[in-house]
Amino acid sequence: MKKITFKRQVFIGIMLIAVGNILALILHEGLCANIAWVLYGLVLIINPVYPERYNNDAKKAKWGIRIAGFICILVGVLTRYVV
């Protein structure tokens, strides 16, 4: 199996959030968008992939990606699309 690159992971995240928003629009369930944000945040936390140019400081790059994942989870939890 191919290793996931940073660009591919960002593309997957954009697609996941877009699909969640489209489902929320079609089904009139805002929870779909919230779930998409939380799932993408979990993907970033579980599999922190960073660009190759940050290989010299991999530890900080991983922490940065994990913080971004935590922010995505906060967006999914705190935005009130359900209301």
Coordinates of C-alpha atoms in Angstrom, one line a residue:
M1 CA 0.0 0.0 0.0
K2 CA 1.3 3.5 -0.9
K3 CA 2.3 5.8 1.9
I4 CA -0.1 8.8 2.3
T5 CA 1.5 12.1 1.4
F6 CA 0.7 15.5 2.9
K7 CA -1.0 16.7 -0.3
R8 CA -3.1 13.5 -0.5
Q9 CA -4.2 13.8 3.1
V10 CA -5.2 17.4 2.7
F11 CA -7.1 16.5 -0.5
I12 CA -8.9 13.7 1.4
G13 CA -9.8 16.1 4.1
I14 CA -11.2 18.7 1.7
M15 CA -13.2 16.0 0.0
L16 CA -14.5 14.7 3.4
I17 CA -15.6 18.1 4.5
A18 CA -17.2 18.8 1.1
V19 CA -19.1 15.6 1.2
G20 CA -20.2 16.2 4.8
N21 CA -21.5 19.7 3.8
I22 CA -23.3 18.4 0.7
L23 CA -25.0 15.6 2.8
A24 CA -26.0 18.2 5.4
L25 CA -27.5 20.3 2.7
I26 CA -29.4 17.5 1.0
L27 CA -30.5 15.7 4.2
H28 CA -31.1 18.9 6.2
E29 CA -29.0 17.4 8.9
G30 CA -26.2 19.7 10.0
L31 CA -24.7 16.9 12.1
C32 CA -23.2 15.5 8.9
A33 CA -20.9 18.5 8.5
N34 CA -19.9 18.3 12.2
I35 CA -19.1 14.6 11.9
A36 CA -16.9 15.4 8.8
W37 CA -14.9 18.0 10.7
V38 CA -14.4 15.7 13.7
L39 CA -13.4 12.7 11.4
Y40 CA -10.8 14.9 9.6
G41 CA -9.4 16.1 12.9
L42 CA -9.0 12.5 14.1
V43 CA -7.3 11.6 10.8
L44 CA -4.8 14.4 11.4
I45 CA -4.2 13.4 15.0
I46 CA -3.8 9.7 14.3
N47 CA -1.7 10.0 11.2
P48 CA 0.2 13.3 11.3
V49 CA 1.7 13.6 7.8
Y50 CA 3.8 16.7 7.2
P51 CA 5.5 18.1 4.0
E52 CA 8.9 16.8 3.1
R53 CA 10.5 20.2 3.6
Y54 CA 10.0 19.9 7.4
N55 CA 12.0 16.7 7.7
N56 CA 14.8 18.4 9.6
D57 CA 12.3 19.3 12.4
A58 CA 9.9 16.3 12.3
K59 CA 8.9 16.5 16.0
K60 CA 7.6 20.1 15.7
A61 CA 6.0 19.3 12.4
K62 CA 4.1 16.4 13.9
W63 CA 2.9 18.5 16.8
G64 CA 1.8 21.2 14.4
I65 CA -0.3 18.8 12.4
R66 CA -1.8 17.3 15.6
I67 CA -2.7 20.8 16.8
A68 CA -4.4 21.4 13.5
G69 CA -6.3 18.2 14.0
F70 CA -7.4 19.4 17.4
I71 CA -8.6 22.7 15.9
C72 CA -10.6 20.8 13.3
I73 CA -12.2 18.7 16.1
L74 CA -13.1 22.0 17.9
V75 CA -14.7 23.4 14.8
G76 CA -16.8 20.3 14.5
V77 CA -17.8 20.3 18.1
L78 CA -18.3 24.0 18.7
T79 CA -20.1 25.0 15.4
R80 CA -23.8 24.6 15.9
Y81 CA -24.9 23.4 12.4
V82 CA -27.4 21.1 14.2
V83 CA -29.4 24.0 15.7

